[in-house]
Structures are given as structure tokens and as C-alpha cells.
PDB file of C-alpha atoms in Angstrom:
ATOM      1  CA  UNK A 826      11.012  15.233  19.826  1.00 50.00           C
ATOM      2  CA  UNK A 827       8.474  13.593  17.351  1.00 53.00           C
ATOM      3  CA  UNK A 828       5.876  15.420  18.835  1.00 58.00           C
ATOM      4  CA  UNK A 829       7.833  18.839  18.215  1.00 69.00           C
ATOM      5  CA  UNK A 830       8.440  17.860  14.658  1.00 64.00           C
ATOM      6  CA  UNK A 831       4.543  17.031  13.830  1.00 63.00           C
ATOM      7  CA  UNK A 832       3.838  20.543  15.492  1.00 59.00           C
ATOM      8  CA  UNK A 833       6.163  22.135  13.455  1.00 61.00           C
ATOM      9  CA  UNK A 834       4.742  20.235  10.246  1.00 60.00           C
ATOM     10  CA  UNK A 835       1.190  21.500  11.643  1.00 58.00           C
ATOM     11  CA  UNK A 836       2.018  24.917  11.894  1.00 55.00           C
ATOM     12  CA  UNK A 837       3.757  24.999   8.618  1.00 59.00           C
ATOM     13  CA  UNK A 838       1.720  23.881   6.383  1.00 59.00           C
ATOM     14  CA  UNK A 839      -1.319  25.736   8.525  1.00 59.00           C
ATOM     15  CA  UNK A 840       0.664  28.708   7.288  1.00 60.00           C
ATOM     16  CA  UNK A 841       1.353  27.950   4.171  1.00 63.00           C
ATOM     17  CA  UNK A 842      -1.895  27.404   3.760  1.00 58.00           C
ATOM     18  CA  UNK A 843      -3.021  30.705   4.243  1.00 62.00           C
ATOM     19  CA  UNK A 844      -0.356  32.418   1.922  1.00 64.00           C
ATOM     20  CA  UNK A 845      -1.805  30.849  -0.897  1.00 62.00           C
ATOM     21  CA  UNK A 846      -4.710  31.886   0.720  1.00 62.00           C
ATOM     22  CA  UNK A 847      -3.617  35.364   0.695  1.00 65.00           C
ATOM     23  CA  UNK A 848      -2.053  35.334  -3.125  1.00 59.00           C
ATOM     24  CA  UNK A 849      -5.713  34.073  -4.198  1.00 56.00           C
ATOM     25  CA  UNK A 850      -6.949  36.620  -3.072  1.00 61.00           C
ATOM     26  CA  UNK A 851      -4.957  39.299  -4.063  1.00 70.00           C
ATOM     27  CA  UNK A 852      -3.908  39.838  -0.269  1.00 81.00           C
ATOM     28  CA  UNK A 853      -0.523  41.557   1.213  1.00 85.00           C
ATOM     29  CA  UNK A 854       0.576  39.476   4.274  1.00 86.00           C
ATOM     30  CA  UNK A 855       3.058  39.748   6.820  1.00 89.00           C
ATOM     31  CA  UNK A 856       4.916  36.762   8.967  1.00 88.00           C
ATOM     32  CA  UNK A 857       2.645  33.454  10.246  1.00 86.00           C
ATOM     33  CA  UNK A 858      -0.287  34.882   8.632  1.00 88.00           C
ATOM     34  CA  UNK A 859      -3.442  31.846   8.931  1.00 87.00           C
ATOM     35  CA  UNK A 860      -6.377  32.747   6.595  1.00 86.00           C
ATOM     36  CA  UNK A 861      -8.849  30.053   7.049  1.00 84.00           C
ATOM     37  CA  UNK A 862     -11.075  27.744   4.165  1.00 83.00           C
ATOM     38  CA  UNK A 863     -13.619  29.726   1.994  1.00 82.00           C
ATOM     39  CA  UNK A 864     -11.511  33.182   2.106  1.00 84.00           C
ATOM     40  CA  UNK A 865     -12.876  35.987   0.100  1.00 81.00           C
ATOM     41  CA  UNK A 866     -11.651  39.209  -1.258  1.00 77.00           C
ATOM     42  CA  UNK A 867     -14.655  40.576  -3.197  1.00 74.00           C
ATOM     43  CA  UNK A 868     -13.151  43.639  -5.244  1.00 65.00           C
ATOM     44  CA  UNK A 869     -15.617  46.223  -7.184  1.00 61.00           C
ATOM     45  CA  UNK A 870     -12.616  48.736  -8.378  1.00 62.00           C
ATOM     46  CA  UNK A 871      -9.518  47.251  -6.938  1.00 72.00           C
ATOM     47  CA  UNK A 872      -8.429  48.891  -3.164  1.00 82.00           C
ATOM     48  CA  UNK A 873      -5.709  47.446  -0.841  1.00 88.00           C
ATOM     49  CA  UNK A 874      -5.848  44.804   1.590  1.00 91.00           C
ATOM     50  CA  UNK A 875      -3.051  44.107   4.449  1.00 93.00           C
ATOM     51  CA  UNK A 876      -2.442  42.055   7.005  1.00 94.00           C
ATOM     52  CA  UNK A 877       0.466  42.451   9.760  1.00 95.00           C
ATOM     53  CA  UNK A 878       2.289  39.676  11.240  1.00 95.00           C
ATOM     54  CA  UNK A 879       0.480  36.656  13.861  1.00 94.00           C
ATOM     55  CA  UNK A 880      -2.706  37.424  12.336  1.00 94.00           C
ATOM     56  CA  UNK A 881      -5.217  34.512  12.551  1.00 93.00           C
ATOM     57  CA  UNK A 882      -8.711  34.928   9.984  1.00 93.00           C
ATOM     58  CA  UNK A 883     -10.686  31.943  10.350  1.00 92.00           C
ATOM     59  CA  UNK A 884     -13.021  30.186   8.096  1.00 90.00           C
ATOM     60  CA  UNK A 885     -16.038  31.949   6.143  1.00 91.00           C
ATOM     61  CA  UNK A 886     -14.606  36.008   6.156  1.00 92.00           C
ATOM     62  CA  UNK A 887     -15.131  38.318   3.276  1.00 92.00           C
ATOM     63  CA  UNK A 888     -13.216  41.353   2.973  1.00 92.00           C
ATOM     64  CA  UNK A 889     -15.169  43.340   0.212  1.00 91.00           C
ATOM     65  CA  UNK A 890     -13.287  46.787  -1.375  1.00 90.00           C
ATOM     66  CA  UNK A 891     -15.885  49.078  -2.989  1.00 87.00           C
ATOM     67  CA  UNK A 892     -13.659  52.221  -4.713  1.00 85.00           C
ATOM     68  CA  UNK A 893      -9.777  52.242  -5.849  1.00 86.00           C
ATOM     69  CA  UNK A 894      -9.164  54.384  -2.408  1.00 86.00           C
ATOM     70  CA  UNK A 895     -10.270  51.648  -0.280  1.00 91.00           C
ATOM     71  CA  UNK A 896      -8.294  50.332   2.024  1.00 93.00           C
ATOM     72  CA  UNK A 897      -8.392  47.574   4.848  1.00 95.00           C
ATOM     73  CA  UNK A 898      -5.589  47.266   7.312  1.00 96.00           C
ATOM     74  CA  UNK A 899      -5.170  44.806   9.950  1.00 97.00           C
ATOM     75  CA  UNK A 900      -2.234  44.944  12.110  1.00 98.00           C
ATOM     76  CA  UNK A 901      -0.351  42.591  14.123  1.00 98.00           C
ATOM     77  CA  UNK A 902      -1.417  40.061  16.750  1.00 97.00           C
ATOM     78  CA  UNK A 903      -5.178  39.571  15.867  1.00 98.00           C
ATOM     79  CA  UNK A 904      -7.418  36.478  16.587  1.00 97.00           C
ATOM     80  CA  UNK A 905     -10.339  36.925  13.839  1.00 97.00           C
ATOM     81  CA  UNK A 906     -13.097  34.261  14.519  1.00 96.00           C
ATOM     82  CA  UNK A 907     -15.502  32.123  11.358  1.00 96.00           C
ATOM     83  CA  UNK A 908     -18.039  34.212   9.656  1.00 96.00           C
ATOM     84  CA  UNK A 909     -16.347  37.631   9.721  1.00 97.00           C
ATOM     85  CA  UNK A 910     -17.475  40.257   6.802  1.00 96.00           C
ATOM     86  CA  UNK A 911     -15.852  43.725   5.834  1.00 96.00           C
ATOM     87  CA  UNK A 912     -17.584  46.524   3.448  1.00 94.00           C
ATOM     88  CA  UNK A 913     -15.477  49.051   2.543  1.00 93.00           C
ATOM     89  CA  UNK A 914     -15.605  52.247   0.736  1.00 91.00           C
ATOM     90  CA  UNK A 915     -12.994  53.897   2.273  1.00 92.00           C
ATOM     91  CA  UNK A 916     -10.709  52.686   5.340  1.00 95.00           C
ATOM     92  CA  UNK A 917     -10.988  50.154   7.735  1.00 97.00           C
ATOM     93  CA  UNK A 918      -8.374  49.475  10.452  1.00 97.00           C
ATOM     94  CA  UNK A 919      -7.803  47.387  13.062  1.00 98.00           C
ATOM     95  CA  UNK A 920      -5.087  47.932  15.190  1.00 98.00           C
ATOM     96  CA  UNK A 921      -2.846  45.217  17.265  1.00 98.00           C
ATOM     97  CA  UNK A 922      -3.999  42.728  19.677  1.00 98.00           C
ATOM     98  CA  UNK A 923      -7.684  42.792  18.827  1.00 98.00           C
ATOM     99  CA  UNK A 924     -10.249  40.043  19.102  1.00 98.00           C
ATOM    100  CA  UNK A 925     -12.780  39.444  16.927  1.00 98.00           C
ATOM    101  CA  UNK A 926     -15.557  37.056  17.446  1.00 98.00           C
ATOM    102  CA  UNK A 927     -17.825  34.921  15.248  1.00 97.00           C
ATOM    103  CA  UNK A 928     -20.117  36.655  12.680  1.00 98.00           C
ATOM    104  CA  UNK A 929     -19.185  40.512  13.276  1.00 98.00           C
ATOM    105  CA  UNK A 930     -19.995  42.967  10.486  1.00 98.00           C
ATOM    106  CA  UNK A 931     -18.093  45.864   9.914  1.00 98.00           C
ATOM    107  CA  UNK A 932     -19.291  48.594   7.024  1.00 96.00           C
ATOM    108  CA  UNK A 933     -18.042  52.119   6.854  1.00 94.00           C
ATOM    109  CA  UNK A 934     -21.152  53.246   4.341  1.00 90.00           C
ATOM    110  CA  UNK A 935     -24.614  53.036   3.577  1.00 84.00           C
ATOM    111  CA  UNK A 936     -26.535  53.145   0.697  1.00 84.00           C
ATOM    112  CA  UNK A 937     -28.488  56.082  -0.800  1.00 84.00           C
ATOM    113  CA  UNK A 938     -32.642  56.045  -0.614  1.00 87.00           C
ATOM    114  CA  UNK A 939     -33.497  59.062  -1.191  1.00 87.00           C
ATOM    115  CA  UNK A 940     -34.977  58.656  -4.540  1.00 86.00           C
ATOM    116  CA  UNK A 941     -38.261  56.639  -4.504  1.00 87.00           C
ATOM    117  CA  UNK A 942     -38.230  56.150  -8.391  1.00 86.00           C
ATOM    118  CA  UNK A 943     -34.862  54.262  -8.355  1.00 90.00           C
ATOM    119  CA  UNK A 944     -33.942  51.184  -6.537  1.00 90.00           C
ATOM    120  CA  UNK A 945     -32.027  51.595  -3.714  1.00 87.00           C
ATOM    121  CA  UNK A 946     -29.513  49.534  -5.509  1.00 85.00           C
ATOM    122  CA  UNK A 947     -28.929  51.547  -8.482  1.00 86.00           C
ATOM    123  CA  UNK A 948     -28.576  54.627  -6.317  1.00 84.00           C
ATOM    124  CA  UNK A 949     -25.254  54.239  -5.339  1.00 82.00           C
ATOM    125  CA  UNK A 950     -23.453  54.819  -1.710  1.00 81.00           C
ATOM    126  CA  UNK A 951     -23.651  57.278   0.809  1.00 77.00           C
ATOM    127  CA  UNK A 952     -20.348  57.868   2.529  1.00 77.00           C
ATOM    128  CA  UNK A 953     -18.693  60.725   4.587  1.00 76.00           C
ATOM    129  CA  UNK A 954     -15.453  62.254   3.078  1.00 76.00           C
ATOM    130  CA  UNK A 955     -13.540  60.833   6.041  1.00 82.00           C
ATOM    131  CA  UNK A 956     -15.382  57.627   6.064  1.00 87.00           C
ATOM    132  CA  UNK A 957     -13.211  55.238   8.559  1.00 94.00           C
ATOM    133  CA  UNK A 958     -13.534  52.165  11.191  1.00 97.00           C
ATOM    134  CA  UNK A 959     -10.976  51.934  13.478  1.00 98.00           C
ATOM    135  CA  UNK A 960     -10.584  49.483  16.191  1.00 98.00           C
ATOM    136  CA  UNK A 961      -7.954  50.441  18.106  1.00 98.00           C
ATOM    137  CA  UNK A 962      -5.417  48.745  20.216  1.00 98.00           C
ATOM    138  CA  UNK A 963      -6.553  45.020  22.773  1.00 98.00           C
ATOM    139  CA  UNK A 964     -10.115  45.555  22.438  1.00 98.00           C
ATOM    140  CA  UNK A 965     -12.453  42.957  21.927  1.00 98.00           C
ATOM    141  CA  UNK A 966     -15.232  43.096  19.899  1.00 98.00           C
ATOM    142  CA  UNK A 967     -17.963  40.329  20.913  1.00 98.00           C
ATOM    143  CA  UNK A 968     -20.487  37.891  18.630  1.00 98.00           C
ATOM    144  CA  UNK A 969     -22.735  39.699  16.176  1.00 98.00           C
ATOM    145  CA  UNK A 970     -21.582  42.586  16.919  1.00 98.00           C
ATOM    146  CA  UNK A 971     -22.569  45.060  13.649  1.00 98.00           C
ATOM    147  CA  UNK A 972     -20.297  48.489  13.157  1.00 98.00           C
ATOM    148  CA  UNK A 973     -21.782  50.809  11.150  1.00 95.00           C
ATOM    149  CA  UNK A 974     -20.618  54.496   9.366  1.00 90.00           C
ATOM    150  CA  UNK A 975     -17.886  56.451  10.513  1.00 92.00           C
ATOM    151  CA  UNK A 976     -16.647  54.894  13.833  1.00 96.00           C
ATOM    152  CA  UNK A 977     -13.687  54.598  16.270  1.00 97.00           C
ATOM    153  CA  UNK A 978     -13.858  51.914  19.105  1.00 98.00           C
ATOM    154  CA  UNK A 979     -10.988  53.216  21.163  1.00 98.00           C
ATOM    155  CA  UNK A 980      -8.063  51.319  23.249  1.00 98.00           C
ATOM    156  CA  UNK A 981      -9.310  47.962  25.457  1.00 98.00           C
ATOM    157  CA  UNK A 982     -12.470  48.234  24.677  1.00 98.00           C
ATOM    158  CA  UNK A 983     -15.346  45.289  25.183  1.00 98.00           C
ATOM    159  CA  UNK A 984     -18.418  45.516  22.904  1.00 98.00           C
ATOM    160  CA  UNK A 985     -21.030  43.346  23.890  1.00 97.00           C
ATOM    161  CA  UNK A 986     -22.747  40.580  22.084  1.00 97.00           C
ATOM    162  CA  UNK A 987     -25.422  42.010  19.393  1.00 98.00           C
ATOM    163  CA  UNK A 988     -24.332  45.431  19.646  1.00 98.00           C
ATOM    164  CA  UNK A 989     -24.594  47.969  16.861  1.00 98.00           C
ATOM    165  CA  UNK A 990     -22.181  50.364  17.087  1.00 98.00           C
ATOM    166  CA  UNK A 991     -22.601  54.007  15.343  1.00 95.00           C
ATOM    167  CA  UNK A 992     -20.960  55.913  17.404  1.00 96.00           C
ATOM    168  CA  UNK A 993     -17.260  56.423  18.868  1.00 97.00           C
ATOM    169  CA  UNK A 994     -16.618  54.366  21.576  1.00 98.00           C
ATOM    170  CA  UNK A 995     -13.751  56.037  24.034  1.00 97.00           C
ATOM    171  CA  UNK A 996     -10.749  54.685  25.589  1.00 98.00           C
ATOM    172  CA  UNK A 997     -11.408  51.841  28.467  1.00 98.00           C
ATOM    173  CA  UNK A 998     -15.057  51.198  28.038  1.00 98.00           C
ATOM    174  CA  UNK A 999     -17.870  48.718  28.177  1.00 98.00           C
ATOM    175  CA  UNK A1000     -20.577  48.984  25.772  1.00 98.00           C
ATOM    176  CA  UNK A1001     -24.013  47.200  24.912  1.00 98.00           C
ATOM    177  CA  UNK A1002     -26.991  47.604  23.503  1.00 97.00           C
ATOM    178  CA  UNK A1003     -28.639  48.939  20.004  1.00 96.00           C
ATOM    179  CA  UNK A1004     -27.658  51.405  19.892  1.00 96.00           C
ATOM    180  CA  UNK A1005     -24.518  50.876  21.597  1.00 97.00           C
ATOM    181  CA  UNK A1006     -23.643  52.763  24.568  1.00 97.00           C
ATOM    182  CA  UNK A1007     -21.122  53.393  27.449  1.00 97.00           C
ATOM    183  CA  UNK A1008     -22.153  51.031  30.524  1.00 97.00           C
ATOM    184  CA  UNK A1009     -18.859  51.160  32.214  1.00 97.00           C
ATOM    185  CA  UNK A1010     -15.392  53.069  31.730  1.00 97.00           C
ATOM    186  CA  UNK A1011     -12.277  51.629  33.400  1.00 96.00           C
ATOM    187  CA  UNK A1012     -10.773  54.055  36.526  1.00 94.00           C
ATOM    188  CA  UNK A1013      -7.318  54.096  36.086  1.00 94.00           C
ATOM    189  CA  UNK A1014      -7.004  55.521  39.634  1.00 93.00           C
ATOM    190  CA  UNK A1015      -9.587  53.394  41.775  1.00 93.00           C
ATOM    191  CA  UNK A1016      -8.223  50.637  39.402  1.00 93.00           C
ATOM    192  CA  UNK A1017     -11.916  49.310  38.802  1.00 94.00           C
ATOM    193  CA  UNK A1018     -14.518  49.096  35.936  1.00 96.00           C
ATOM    194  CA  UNK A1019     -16.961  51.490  37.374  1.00 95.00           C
ATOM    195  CA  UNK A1020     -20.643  52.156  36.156  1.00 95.00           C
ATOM    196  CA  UNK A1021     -21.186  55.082  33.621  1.00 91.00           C
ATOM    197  CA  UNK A1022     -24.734  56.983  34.172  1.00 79.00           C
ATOM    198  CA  UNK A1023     -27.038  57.513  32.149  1.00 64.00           C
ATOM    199  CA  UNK A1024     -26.499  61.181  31.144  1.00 50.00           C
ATOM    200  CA  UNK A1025     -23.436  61.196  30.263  1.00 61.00           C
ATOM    201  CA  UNK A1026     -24.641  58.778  27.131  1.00 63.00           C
ATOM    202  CA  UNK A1027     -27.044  61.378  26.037  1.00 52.00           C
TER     203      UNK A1027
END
């Protein structure tokens, strides 16, 4: 019984911690929410951030909303590991039962160069109308991975360690590698993770 109680005292104030967390930072939350020490929500013109319910965010993340528009959306059941950083300009999304592992960087922009007689700085960002990341349903997105522009990692999904992804990743799939491609795609009839060649990544 006293063992119960002290994990119930645990839990609670672990929670509790991260709603004050969340009204820091200007955060919408949903039920047993944990958003770990040295939380950031870095806001140029205000945009919306939300979090579903059993969502875990631990230490060292920064969630940073560039435009009024912008909106960041994580949904239920997600396990976000230390060192975590969001840029965004426009939406990013991540969808139920994803894992996220330490230091991943997720930006759906870039920034303009094209003028040699300005800093890159003062030249503003370079974005797609229908700028988005969205990390869709139990994949798992491995350490350092960097996501980049206007991207969709599809359903159970692995991205290997140090990828960079810039381009959709469909359904089922394994993939590595700067950039990252498609080594493997999951058989639904053979019931096996089975190789992907070459050309069909070109």
C-alpha cells in the first residue's frame, strides 16, 4: 500500500509539474501531460501550441512559432526524449503513438539567400504555401535525426539515426541515410520487412 501511495505522490506531482510547465509557456495540454525542466516556447508573432493526452516531453525541448498561423500539434500517446527542438512557420504535427528520440530537429522552412548584399538573416524565410511536418501514426523517429521543408513520414515508420529527411517517407518503411531514403518497406502479405532496391528511390 505505501508503496502505491508514494507512486501516486510521484506521478502527481510529476504532472503537476508539467502543467505549470505548460501555463509558462503559454501551452494547451490535455490529461497526464509531463513537460520536463528547461521547457521552452520561443514565440516571434504568437501561433498555437497543443498537446493531447499521455504525452511525455522531456528535459531541454524548444518549440519555437515563427508567424500568427503557426501551429504545432502533438497528439496523444507520445514519448518525446531530452534535447528535442521545433521551428515552425506553418504546421507541425505529430500524430499518436510516436517516439521521439534524443536531439531530433524538426523545421518546416528555410531561410532566404538569394541576395548577396543582405545577410541571410535579415532576408527573411522561405516557405511553401502548404508548408507542413507530419509524423504520422507509431513511427519512430531515431537520435539526430534532422526533418527538413515540407515533409510527411507516414504510418510505423523507423528513421534511422542521423538521418535528414526531405522527402515523404511512405507507409511501413525503413529509412537511412542523408539524404534519407527507403531501405526496406514492410509486406503486409509475406508479413516481413523486405529490402527496397535501389531504383525505386530514384
Amino acid at each position: 500500500m505505501k508503496k502505491n501511495w508514494k507512486k501516486r505522490i510521484k506521478w502527481s506531482v510529476k504532472y503537476a509539474y508539467g502543467i505549470i510547465n505548460a501555463w509558462l509557456s503559454d501551452v494547451k495540454i490535455g490529461k497526464r501531460v509531463y513537460i520536463g525542466r528547461r521547457f521552452k516556447h520561443n514565440v516571434r508573432e504568437a501561433g498555437v501550441v497543443v498537446i493531447g493526452n499521455d504525452v511525455e516531453i522531456s528535459h531541454d525541448t524548444t518549440f519555437l512559432t515563427l508567424l500568427p498561423d503557426s501551429q504545432i500539434i502533438l497528439h496523444d500517446n507520445i514519448s518525446i526524449h531530452h534535447h528535442f527542438q521545433i521551428n515552425c512557420a506553418r504546421l507541425v504535427e505529430i500524430k499518436s503513438h510516436v517516439i521521439i528520440a534524443p536531439y531530433v530537429f524538426l523545421c518546416d522552412h528555410n531561410h532566404k539567400f538569394e541576395d548577396v548584399s543582405c545577410p541571410i538573416k535579415g532576408q527573411g524565410i522561405d516557405m511553401k504555401p502548404d508548408a507542413h511536418i507530419i509524423i504520422d501514426e507509431g513511427s519512430w523517429i531515431g537520435t539526430k535525426v534532422t526533418v527538413l521543408g515540407k515533409v510527411h513520414i507516414g504510418k510505423h515508420c523507423v528513421i534511422g539515426s542521423n538521418s535528414v529527411v526531405t522527402k515523404d517517407i511512405p507507409d511501413y518503411s525503413i529509412a537511412v541515410g542523408i539524404p534519407a531514403k527507403v531501405i526496406k518497406r514492410y509486406n503486409f502479405t509475406t508479413q516481413q520487412w523486405e529490402k527496397v532496391s535501389s531504383a525505386k528511390n530514384a
